[in-house]
Short mmCIF file of C-alpha atoms in Angstrom, two decimals:
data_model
loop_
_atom_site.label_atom_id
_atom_site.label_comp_id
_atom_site.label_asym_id
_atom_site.label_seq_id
_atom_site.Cartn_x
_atom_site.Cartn_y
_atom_site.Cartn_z
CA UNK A 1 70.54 72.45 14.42
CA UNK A 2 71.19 73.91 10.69
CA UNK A 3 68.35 74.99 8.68
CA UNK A 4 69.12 72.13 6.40
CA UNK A 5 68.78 69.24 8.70
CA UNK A 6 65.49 70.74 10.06
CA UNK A 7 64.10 70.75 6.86
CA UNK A 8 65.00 67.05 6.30
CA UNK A 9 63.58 66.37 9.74
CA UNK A 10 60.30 67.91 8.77
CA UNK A 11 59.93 66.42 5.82
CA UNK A 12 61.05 62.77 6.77
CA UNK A 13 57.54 63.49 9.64
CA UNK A 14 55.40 64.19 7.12
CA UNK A 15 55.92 61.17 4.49
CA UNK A 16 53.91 58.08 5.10
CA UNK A 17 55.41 54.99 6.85
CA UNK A 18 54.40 52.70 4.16
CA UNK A 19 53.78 53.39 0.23
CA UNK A 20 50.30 50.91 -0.68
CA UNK A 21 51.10 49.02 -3.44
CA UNK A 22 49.90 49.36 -6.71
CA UNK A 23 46.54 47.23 -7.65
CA UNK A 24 47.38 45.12 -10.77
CA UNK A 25 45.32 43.49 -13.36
CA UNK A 26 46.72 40.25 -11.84
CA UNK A 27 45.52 41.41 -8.37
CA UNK A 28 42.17 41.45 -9.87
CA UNK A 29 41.96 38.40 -11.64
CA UNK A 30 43.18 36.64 -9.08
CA UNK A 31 40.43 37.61 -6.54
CA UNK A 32 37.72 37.27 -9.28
CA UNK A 33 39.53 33.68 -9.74
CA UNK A 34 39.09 32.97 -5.84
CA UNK A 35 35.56 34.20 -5.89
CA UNK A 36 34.49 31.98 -8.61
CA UNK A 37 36.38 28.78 -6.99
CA UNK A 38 34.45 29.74 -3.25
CA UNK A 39 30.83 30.05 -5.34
CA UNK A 40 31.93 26.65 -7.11
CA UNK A 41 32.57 25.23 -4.43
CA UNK A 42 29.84 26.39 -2.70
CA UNK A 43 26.73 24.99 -5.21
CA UNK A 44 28.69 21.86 -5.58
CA UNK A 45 28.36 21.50 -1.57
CA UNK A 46 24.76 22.75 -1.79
CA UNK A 47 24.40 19.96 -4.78
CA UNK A 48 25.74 17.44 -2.57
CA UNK A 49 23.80 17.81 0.04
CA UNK A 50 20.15 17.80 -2.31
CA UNK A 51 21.48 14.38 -3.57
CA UNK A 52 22.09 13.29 -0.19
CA UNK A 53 18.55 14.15 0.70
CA UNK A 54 17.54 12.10 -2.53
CA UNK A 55 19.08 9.65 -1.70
CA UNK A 56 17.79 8.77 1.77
CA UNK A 57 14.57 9.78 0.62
CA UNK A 58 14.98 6.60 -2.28
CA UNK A 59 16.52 4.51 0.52
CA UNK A 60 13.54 4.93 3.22
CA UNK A 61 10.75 4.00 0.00
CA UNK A 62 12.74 1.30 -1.21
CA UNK A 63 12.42 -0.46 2.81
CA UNK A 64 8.88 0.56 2.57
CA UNK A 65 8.38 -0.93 -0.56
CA UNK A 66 10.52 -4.01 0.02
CA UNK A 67 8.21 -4.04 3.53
CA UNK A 68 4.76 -4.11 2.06
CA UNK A 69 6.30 -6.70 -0.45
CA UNK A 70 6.78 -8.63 2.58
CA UNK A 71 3.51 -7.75 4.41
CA UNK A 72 1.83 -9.37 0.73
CA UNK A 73 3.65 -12.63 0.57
CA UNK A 74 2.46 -13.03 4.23
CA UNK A 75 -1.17 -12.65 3.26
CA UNK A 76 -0.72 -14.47 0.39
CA UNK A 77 0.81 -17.56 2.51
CA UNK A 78 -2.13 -17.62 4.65
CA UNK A 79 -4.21 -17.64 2.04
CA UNK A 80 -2.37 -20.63 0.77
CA UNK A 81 -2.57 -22.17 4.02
CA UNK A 82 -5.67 -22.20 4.30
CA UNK A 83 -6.53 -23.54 0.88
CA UNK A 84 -3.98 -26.63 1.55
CA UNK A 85 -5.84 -27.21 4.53
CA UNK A 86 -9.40 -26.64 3.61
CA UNK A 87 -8.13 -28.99 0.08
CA UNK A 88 -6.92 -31.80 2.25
CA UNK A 89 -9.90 -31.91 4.83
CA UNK A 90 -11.68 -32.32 2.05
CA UNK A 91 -9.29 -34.91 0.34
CA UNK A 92 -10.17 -36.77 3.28
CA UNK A 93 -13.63 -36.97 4.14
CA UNK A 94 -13.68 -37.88 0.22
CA UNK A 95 -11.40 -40.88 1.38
CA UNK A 96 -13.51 -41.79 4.09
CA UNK A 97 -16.73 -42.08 2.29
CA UNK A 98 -14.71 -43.96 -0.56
CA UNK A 99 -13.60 -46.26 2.37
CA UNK A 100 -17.25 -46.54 4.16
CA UNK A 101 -18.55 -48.18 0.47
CA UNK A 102 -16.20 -50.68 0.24
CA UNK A 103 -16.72 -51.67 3.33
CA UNK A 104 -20.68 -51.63 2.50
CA UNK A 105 -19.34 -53.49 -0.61
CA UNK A 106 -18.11 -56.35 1.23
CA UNK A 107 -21.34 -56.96 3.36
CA UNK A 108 -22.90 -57.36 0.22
CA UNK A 109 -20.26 -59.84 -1.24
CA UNK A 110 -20.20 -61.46 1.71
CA UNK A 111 -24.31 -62.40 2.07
CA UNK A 112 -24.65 -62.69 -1.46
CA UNK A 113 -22.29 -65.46 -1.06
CA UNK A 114 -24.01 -67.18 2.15
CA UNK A 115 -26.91 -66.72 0.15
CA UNK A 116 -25.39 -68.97 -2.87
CA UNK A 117 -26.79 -66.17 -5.24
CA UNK A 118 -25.50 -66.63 -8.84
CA UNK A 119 -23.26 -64.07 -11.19
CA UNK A 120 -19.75 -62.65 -11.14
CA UNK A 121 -18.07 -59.93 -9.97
CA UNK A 122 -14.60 -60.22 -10.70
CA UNK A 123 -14.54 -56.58 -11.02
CA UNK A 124 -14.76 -56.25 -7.34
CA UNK A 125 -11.81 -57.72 -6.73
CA UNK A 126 -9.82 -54.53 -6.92
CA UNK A 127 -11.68 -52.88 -4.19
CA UNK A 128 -12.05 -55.67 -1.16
CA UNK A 129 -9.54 -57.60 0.48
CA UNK A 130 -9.99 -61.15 1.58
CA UNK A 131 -10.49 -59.93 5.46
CA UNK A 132 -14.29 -58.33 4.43
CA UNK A 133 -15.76 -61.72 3.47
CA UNK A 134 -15.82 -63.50 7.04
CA UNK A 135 -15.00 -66.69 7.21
CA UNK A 136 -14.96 -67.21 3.37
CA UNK A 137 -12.20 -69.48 2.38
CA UNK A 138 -11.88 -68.71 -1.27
CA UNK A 139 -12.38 -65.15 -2.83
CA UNK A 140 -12.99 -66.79 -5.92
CA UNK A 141 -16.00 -68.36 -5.19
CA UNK A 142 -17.67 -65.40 -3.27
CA UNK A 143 -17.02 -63.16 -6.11
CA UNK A 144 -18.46 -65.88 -8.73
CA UNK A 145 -21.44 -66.05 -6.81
CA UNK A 146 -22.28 -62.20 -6.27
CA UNK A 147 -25.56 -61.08 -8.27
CA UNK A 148 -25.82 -58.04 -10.06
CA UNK A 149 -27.57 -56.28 -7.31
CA UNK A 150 -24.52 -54.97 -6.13
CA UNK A 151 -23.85 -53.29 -9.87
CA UNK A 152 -24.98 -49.92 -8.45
CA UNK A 153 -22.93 -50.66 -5.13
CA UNK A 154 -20.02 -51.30 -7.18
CA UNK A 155 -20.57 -47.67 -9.62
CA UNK A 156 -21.01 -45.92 -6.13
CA UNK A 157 -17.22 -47.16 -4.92
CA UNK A 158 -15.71 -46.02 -8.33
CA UNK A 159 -16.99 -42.55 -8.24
CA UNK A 160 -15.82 -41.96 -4.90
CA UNK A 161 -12.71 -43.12 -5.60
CA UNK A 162 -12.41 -40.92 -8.49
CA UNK A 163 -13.77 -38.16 -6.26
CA UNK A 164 -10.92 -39.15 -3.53
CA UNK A 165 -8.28 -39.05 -5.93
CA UNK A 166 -9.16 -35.56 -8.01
CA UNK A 167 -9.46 -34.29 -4.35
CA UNK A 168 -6.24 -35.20 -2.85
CA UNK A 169 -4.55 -33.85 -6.21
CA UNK A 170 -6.20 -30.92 -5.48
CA UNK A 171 -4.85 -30.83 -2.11
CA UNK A 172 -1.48 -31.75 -2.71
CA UNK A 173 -1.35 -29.17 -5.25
CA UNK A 174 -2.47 -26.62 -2.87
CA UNK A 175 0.75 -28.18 -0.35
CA UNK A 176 3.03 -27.08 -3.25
CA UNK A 177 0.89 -24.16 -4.00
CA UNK A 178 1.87 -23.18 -0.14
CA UNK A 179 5.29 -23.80 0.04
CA UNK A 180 5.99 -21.60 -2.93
CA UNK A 181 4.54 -18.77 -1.03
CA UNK A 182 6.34 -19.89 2.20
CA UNK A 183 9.50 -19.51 -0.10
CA UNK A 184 8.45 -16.58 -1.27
CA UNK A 185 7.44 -14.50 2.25
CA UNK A 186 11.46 -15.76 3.17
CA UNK A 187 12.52 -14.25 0.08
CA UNK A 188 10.90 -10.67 0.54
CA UNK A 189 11.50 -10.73 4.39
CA UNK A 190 15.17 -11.26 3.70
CA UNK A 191 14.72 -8.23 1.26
CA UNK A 192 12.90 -6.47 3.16
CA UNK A 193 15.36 -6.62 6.05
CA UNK A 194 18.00 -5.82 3.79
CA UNK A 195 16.69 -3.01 2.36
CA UNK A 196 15.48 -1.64 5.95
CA UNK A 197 19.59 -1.94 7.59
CA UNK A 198 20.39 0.10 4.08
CA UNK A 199 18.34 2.53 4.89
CA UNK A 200 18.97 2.83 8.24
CA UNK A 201 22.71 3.44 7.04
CA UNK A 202 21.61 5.58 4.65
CA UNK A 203 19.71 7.74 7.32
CA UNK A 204 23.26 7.62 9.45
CA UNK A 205 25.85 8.13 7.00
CA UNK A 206 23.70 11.45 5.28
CA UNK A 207 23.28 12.66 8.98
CA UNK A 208 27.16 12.56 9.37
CA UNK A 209 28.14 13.38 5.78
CA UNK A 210 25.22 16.40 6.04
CA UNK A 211 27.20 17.99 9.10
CA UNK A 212 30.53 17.70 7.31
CA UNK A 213 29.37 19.34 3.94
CA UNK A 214 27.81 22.09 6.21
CA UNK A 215 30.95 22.28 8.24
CA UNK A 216 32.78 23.32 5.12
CA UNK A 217 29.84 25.46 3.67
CA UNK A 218 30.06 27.40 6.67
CA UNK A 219 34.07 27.86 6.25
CA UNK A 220 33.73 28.79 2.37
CA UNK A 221 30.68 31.55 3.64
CA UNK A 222 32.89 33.00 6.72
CA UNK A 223 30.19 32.07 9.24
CA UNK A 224 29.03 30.02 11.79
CA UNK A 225 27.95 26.13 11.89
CA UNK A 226 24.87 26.87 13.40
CA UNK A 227 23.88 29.42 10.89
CA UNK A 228 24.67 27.64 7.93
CA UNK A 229 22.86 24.46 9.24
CA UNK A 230 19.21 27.05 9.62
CA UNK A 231 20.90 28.10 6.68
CA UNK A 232 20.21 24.97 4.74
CA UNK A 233 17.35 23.91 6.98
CA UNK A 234 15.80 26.85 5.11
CA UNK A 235 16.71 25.39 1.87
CA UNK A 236 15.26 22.35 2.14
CA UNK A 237 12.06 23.32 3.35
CA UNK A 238 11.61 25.40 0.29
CA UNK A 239 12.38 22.95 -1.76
CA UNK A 240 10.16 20.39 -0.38
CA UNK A 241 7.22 22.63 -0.52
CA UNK A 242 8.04 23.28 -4.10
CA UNK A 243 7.63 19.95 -4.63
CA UNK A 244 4.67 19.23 -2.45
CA UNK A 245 2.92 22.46 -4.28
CA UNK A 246 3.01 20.61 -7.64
CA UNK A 247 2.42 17.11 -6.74
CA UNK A 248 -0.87 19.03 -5.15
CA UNK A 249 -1.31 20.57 -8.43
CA UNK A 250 -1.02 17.36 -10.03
CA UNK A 251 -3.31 15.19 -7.91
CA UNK A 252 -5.88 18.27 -8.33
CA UNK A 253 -5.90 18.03 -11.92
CA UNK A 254 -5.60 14.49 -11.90
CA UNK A 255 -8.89 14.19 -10.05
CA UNK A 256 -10.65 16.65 -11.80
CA UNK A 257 -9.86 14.64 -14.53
CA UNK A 258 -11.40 11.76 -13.35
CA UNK A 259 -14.35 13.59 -12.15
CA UNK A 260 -15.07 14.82 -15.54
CA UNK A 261 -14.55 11.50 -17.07
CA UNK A 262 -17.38 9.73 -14.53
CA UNK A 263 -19.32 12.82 -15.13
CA UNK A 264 -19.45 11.93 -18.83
CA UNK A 265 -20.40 8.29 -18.51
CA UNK A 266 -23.90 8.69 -17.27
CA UNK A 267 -24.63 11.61 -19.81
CA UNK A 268 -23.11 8.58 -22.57
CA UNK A 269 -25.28 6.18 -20.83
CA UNK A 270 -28.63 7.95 -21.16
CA UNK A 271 -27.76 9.17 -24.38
CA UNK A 272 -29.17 6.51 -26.98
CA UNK A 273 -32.71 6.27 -24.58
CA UNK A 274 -33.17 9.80 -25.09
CA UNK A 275 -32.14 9.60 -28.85
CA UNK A 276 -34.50 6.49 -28.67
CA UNK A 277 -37.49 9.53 -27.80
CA UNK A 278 -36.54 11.91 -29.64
CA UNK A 279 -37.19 9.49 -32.98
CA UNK A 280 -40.30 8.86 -31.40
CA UNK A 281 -42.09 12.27 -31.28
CA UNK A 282 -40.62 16.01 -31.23
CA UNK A 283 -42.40 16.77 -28.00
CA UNK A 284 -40.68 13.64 -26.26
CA UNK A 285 -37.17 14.83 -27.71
CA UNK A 286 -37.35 17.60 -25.26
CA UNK A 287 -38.05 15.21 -22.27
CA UNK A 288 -35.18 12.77 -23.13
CA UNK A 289 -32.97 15.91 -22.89
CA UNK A 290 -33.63 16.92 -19.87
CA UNK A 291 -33.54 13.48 -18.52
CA UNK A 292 -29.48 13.07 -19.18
CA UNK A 293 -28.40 14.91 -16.07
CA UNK A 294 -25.13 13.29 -14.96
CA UNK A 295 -26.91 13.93 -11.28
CA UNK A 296 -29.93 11.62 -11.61
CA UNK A 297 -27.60 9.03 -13.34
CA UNK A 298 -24.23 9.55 -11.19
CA UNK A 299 -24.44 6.61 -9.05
CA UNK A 300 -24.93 3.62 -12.51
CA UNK A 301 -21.53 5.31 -13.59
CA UNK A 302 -20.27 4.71 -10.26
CA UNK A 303 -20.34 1.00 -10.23
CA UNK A 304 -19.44 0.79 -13.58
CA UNK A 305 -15.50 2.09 -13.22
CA UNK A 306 -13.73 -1.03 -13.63
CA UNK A 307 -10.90 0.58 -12.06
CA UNK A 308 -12.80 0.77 -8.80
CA UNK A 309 -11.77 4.54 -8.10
CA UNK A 310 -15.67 5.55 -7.86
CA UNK A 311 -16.87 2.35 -6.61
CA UNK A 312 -18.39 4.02 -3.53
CA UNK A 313 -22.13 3.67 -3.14
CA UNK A 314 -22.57 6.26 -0.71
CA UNK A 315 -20.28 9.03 -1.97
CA UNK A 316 -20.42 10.98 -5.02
CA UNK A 317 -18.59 13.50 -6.91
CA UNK A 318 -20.07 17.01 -6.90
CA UNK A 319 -20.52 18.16 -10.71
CA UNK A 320 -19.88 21.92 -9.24
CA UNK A 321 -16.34 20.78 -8.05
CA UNK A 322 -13.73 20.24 -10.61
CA UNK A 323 -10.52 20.08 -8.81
CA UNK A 324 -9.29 18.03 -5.73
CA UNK A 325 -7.98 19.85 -2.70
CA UNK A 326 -6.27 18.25 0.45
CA UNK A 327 -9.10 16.73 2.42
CA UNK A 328 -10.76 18.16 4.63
CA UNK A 329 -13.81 17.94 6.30
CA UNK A 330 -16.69 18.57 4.21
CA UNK A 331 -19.45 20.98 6.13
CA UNK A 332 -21.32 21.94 2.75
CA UNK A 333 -22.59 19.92 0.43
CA UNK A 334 -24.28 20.43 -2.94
CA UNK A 335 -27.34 18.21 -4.37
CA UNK A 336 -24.61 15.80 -6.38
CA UNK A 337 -22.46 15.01 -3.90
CA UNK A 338 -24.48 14.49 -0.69
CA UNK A 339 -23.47 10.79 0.57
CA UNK A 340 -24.53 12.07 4.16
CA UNK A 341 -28.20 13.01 3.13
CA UNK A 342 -29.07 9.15 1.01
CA UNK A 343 -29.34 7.59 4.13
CA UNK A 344 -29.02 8.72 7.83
CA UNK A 345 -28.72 5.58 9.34
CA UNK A 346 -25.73 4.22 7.50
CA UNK A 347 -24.02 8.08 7.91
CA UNK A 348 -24.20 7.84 11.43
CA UNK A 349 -22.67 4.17 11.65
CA UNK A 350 -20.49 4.90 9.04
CA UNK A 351 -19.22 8.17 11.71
CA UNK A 352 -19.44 6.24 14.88
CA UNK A 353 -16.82 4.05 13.40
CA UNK A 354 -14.39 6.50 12.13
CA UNK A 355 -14.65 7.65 15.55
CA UNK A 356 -13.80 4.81 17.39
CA UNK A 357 -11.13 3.83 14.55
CA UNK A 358 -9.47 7.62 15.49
CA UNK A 359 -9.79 6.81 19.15
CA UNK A 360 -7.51 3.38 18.21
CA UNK A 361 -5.34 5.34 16.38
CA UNK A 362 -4.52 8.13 19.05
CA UNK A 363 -4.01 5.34 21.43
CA UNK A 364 -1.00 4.67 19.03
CA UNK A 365 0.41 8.15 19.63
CA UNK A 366 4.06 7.72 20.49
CA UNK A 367 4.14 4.18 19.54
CA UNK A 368 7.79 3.27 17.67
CA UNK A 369 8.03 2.67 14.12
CA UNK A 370 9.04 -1.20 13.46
CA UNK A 371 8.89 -3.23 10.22
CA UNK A 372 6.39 -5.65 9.88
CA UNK A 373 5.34 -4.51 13.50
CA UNK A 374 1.46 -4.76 14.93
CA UNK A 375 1.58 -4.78 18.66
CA UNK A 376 2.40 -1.84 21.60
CA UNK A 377 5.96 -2.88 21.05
CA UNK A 378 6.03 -1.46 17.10
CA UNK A 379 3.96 -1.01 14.35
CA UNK A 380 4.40 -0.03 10.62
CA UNK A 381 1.32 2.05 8.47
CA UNK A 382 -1.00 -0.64 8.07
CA UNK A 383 -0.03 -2.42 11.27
CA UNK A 384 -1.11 1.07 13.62
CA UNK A 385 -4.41 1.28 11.06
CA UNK A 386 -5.42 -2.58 11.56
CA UNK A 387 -5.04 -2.02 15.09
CA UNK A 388 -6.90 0.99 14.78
CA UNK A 389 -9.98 -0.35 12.88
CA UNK A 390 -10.39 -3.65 15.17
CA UNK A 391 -11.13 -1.21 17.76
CA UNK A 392 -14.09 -0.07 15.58
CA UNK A 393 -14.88 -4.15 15.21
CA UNK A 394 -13.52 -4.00 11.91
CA UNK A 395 -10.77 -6.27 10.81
CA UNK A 396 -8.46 -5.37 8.24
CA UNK A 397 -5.43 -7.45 6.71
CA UNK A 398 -2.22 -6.48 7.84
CA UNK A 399 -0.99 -4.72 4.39
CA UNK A 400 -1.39 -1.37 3.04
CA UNK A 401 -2.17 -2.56 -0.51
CA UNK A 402 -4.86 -5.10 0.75
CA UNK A 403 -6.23 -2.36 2.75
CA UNK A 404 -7.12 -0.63 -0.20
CA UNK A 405 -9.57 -2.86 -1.65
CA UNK A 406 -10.81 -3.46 1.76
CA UNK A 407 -13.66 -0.89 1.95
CA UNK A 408 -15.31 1.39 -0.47
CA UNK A 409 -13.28 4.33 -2.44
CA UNK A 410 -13.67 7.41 -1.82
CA UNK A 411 -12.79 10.87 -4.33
CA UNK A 412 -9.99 12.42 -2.07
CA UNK A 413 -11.37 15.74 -2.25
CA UNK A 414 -14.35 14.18 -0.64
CA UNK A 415 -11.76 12.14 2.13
CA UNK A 416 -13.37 12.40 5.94
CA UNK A 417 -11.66 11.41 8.93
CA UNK A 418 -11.53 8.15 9.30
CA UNK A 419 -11.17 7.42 6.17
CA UNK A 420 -7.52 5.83 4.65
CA UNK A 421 -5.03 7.90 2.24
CA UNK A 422 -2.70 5.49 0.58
CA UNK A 423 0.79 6.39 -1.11
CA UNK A 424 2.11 4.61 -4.22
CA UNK A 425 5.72 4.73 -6.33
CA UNK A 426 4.00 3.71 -9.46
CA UNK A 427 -0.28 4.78 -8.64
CA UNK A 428 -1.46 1.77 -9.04
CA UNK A 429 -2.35 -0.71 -6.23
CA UNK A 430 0.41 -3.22 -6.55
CA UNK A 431 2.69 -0.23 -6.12
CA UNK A 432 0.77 1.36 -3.17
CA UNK A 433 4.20 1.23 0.07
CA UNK A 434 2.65 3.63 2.49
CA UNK A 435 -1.21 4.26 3.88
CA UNK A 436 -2.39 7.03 7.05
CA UNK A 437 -5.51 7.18 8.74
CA UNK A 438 -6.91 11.12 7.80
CA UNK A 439 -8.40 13.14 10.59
CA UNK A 440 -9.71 16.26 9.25
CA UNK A 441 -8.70 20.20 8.50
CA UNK A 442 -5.31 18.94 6.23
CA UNK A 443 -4.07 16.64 9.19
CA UNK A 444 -3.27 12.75 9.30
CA UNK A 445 -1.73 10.18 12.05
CA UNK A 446 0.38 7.46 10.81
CA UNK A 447 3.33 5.14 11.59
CA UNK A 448 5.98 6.26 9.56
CA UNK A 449 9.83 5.53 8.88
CA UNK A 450 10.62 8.97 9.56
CA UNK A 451 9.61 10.67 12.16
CA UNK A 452 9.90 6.72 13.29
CA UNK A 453 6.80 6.65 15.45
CA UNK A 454 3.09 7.00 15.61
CA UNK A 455 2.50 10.54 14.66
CA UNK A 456 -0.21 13.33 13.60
CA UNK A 457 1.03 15.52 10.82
CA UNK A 458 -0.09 17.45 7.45
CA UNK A 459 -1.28 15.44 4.79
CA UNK A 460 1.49 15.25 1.72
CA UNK A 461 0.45 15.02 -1.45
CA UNK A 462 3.81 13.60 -3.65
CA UNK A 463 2.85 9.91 -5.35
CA UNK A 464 -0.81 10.40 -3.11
CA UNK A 465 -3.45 7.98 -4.96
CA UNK A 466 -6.73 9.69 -5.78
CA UNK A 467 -8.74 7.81 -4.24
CA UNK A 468 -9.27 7.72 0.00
CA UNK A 469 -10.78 4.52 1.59
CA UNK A 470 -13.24 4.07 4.08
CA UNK A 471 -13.43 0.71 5.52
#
């Protein structure tokens, strides 16, 4: 070989197979372009899926709502039931009585006119028929001969009538009265029924569309299905205790609130009295001071809330506790808020049946969610807690927003187990869809739509009323 051509052999070895291309400002663009789209694409599956989560979540309070809408116009047709038959009984017995007097009437027509007594009443006429005077052969003459002993007889038939009538007006009025409501308990089952299959669908379709936007998630991120769905697990837990921590923060402050405000009607109530003393005599101006303490006049402002919120009798709000906290199980107590000490008796009745109402309730455990349900087959919220409280002997109606004003209200922050936390879309009572039976230390059992049975689980605090119940 010449030295030439081992030269070009050497240096043909030592070059590289393959020049790299140059990088461009295109090159660059382009991936920043691709980046961009991926992260695009990326929060609007991330978006997606929070608006799916909304949206079931709406779904699932619209059944309950639509439920306890149906649960009312039950309990409201009983109640109308009732009345039309309590009216008509007493439509009735009015008609009977009106019926005994005329026939008392006609004795009297008919002696007075064996008797050949003198006088007329034609205005009897209306109210016998020609069967009550015997063997009389002409009406006429019977009622021409009548005295006017039977005046008072005849005053006594009239009112009863009148009563009879106004009574069976009543009653038939209460008939209509009732089949409104009957109308009405069709209407919000069919809702309710409705709105229950939607959100069943609901729940189904964001299970399957959930795995699909995940699916893709996971191909935009280069990873795994099973790590993108922790992934977003994650996610969503954070954001629902984000959203738990301020609804906490606002029924805390909302209850404060109120505490302050029933705080400040005693000290307003005993105001003009000491003002009263104080014109009086200097040395009685001090004593009328010191006699406004919202503690000695706590329980007058009490039963004075028209709203009902501190209508309890044997539970106060301390005036060293300004916030609300989850409830839990109070073990200290100060001198303004110790229901337990005013009267031992009632505490330890009032305790012996939250117990047995807890014992009913566990005996639920498991127990499937259904609509409308009350028996070991399904219940809903207020069907597992009227179940629960008959074991205790007491009987509650089968409705979450009757169950509120069925017992005496407690401050939440004050709650013990036993006693009943109620949910509402709109805080007031006609709004109230959801209600749990609280056990102590955070913790609560109830029938819910989701995790569709009878369950013990944390206390949540998102559209919580302030006020706990204890039947």
């Amino acid at each position: 070989m010449s030295l030439t051509a081992a030269a070009l052999a050497l240096a043909v070895t030592l070059t590289p197979a393959a020049a790299a291309d140059d990088v461009t400002q295109d090159d660059i663009d382009q991936a920043k372009s691709a980046e961009q789209t991926t992260a695009a694409s990326i929060a609007s599956l991330e978006a997606s899926l929070s608006e799916l989560s909304a949206t079931t979540a709406a779904a699932e309070l619209a059944a309950s709502v639509a439920n306890e809408d149906y649960l009312t116009a039950l309990d409201e047709l009983d109640t109308a039931t009732t009345d039309a038959e309590d009216a008509q009984a007493a439509a009735d017995a009015a008609a009977a009585d009106t019926e005994e007097a005329r026939a008392d009437m006609g004795s009297v027509v008919a002696e007075t006119y064996e008797a050949g007594s003198a006088g007329t009443l034609d205005s009897l006429a209306p109210y016998l028929s020609g069967e009550s005077l015997g063997d009389a052969t002409d009406v006429s003459v019977a009622l021409t001969r009548a005295g006017e002993n039977t005046d008072a007889q005849l005053q006594n038939v009239e009112a009863l009538q009148a009563v009879a009538d106004t009574m069976q007006s009543i009653a038939d009025e209460k008939v209509e009265t009732k089949q409104a409501a009957a109308d009405a308990a069709a209407t919000a089952k069919a809702d309710a029924d409705a709105a229950a299959t939607a959100a069943q669908t609901a729940q189904t379709n964001a299970e399957t569309e959930r795995a699909s936007l995940i699916a893709q998630l996971a191909e935009q991120r280069n990873t795994t299905v099973e790590l993108e769905t922790a992934y977003q697990d994650q996610l969503e837990a954070e954001r629902q205790a984000r959203e738990e921590a301020a609804a906490k923060e606002a029924a805390e402050k909302a209850a404060a609130e109120q505490t302050a405000q029933e705080q400040a009607q005693p000290a307003e109530a005993t105001q003009a009295p000491a003002s009263a003393g104080a014109s009086g005599s200097g040395a009685d101006s001090g004593t009328g001071s010191s006699a406004a303490s919202p503690a000695q006049s706590q329980q007058p402002a009490q039963s004075s809330s028209s709203s009902g919120a501190a209508s309890s009798s044997s539970s106060t709000t301390s005036s060293s506790s300004s916030t609300a906290s989850a409830p839990r199980q109070t073990t200290t107590q100060t001198t303004t808020s110790a229901p337990a000490a005013s009267s031992s008796t009632s505490s330890g009745s009032s305790t012996s049946k939250a117990q047995a109402a807890i014992a009913g309730a566990k005996a639920q455990l498991g127990i499937r969610y259904v609509w409308g349900g009350e028996s070991d087959a399904g219940v809903d919220c207020s069907g597992m807690v009227m179940r629960a409280y008959r074991n205790a002997g007491v009987y509650l109606t089968h409705s979450s927003r009757a169950q509120y004003g069925q017992g005496t209200k407690i401050p939440l922050a004050q709650a013990q187990p036993g006693d009943l936390l109620f949910w509402s879309s709109n805080g007031t009572q006609p709004g109230i869809y959801h209600v749990a039976m609280y056990l102590g230390n955070g913790m609560l059992i109830d029938a819910n739509y989701s995790p569709y049975n009878v369950s013990i689980r944390s206390v949540w605090y998102s559209q919580i009323m302030p006020y706990a119940v204890r039947p």
